[in-house]
Tab-separated table of C-alpha atoms in Angstrom:
chain	number	residue	atom	x	y	z
Q	163	MET	CA	0.000	0.000	0.000
Q	164	PRO	CA	1.510	3.367	-1.000
Q	165	ASN	CA	2.193	5.944	1.618
Q	166	ILE	CA	-0.093	8.871	0.768
Q	167	ARG	CA	1.455	11.926	2.328
Q	168	LYS	CA	-0.620	14.947	3.279
Q	169	ARG	CA	0.778	18.164	1.849
Q	170	LYS	CA	2.143	20.585	4.386
Q	171	THR	CA	2.838	23.442	2.027
Q	172	ASP	CA	1.199	25.391	-0.741
Q	173	ARG	CA	4.368	25.993	-2.732
Q	174	GLY	CA	4.325	25.816	-6.479
Q	175	VAL	CA	2.776	27.808	-9.268
Q	176	PRO	CA	-0.434	26.668	-10.971
Q	177	PHE	CA	-0.059	25.591	-14.597
Q	178	PRO	CA	-2.488	28.184	-16.072
Q	179	VAL	CA	-0.507	31.023	-14.464
Q	180	LEU	CA	2.738	29.740	-15.962
Q	181	GLU	CA	1.052	29.370	-19.336
Q	182	ARG	CA	-0.245	32.951	-19.344
Q	183	ALA	CA	3.121	34.295	-18.223
Q	184	SER	CA	4.901	32.248	-20.890
Q	185	ASP	CA	2.585	33.678	-23.547
Q	186	GLU	CA	3.498	37.204	-22.468
Q	187	ILE	CA	7.212	36.386	-22.793
Q	188	ARG	CA	6.510	35.075	-26.287
Q	189	GLN	CA	4.977	38.474	-27.133
Q	190	GLY	CA	8.297	40.155	-26.330
Q	191	LYS	CA	8.147	41.112	-22.650
Q	192	SER	CA	11.075	40.440	-20.332
Q	193	VAL	CA	11.138	37.358	-18.122
Q	194	ARG	CA	11.839	39.322	-14.954
Q	195	GLY	CA	9.111	41.868	-15.663
Q	196	VAL	CA	6.470	39.218	-16.289
Q	197	ALA	CA	7.589	37.234	-13.239
Q	198	LYS	CA	7.253	40.326	-11.079
Q	199	THR	CA	3.764	41.006	-12.474
Q	200	TYR	CA	2.546	37.496	-11.672
Q	201	GLY	CA	4.459	37.211	-8.390
Q	202	ILE	CA	6.461	34.124	-9.320
Q	203	CYS	CA	10.175	33.349	-9.379
Q	204	HIS	CA	11.903	34.424	-12.593
Q	205	VAL	CA	13.968	31.225	-12.672
Q	206	THR	CA	10.842	29.048	-12.514
Q	207	LEU	CA	9.252	31.060	-15.299
Q	208	HIS	CA	12.368	30.957	-17.467
Q	209	ARG	CA	12.730	27.192	-17.007
Q	210	PHE	CA	9.077	26.627	-17.961
Q	211	TYR	CA	9.347	28.948	-20.976
Q	212	LYS	CA	12.535	27.253	-22.173
Q	213	LYS	CA	10.983	23.759	-21.948
Q	214	ARG	CA	7.802	24.933	-23.643
Q	215	SER	CA	9.594	26.700	-26.490
Q	216	GLN	CA	11.722	23.652	-27.366
Q	217	GLY	CA	8.749	22.353	-29.302
Q	218	SER	CA	8.160	19.140	-27.394
Q	219	LYS	CA	4.699	17.648	-27.834
Q	220	THR	CA	4.309	16.929	-24.119
Q	221	LEU	CA	3.964	19.864	-21.782
Q	222	PRO	CA	6.415	20.218	-18.903
Q	223	ILE	CA	5.400	18.779	-15.543
Q	224	VAL	CA	4.475	21.444	-13.015
Q	225	GLY	CA	4.366	21.051	-9.237
Q	226	TYR	CA	5.660	18.518	-6.771
Q	227	TRP	CA	5.206	14.765	-6.840
Q	228	THR	CA	6.346	11.916	-4.665
Q	229	PRO	CA	9.067	9.721	-6.178
Q	230	LYS	CA	8.505	6.928	-3.629
Q	231	ARG	CA	5.063	5.922	-4.873
Q	232	VAL	CA	5.183	2.505	-6.505
Q	233	PHE	CA	1.601	2.136	-7.747
Q	234	TYR	CA	-0.647	4.886	-8.987
Q	235	THR	CA	-4.420	4.606	-9.080
Q	236	ARG	CA	-4.505	3.275	-12.654
Q	237	ALA	CA	-1.593	0.856	-12.239
Q	238	GLY	CA	-2.756	-0.501	-8.885
Q	239	ALA	CA	-6.317	-1.227	-9.996
Q	240	PRO	CA	-5.644	-4.612	-11.712
Q	241	LEU	CA	-3.887	-5.902	-8.607
Q	242	LYS	CA	-7.023	-5.508	-6.520
Q	243	ARG	CA	-8.868	-7.997	-8.710
Q	244	LEU	CA	-6.352	-10.806	-8.216
Q	245	PRO	CA	-7.233	-13.445	-5.625
Q	246	ASN	CA	-5.144	-13.429	-2.489
Q	247	ALA	CA	-2.603	-16.261	-2.759
Q	248	GLY	CA	-2.026	-16.440	0.977
Q	249	SER	CA	-5.628	-17.200	1.935
């Protein structure tokens, strides 16, 4: 059973905010100016903009995730249907 940890912080920037800020940089505004307007770190915004402008088909992952989780909800579902071998 995975250890589901309760978040103790509200750090991180929501994806729509980063998207809007990235669009403004694409229009020609400076990274630091846009970051100050939205109240986010200029390094975070620059990193997101750089990944997004590389032309990859998948969007960059935003936020925090737990690397210790073995099964996610989709991957763990088939295991619930198996009969218990120990019983």
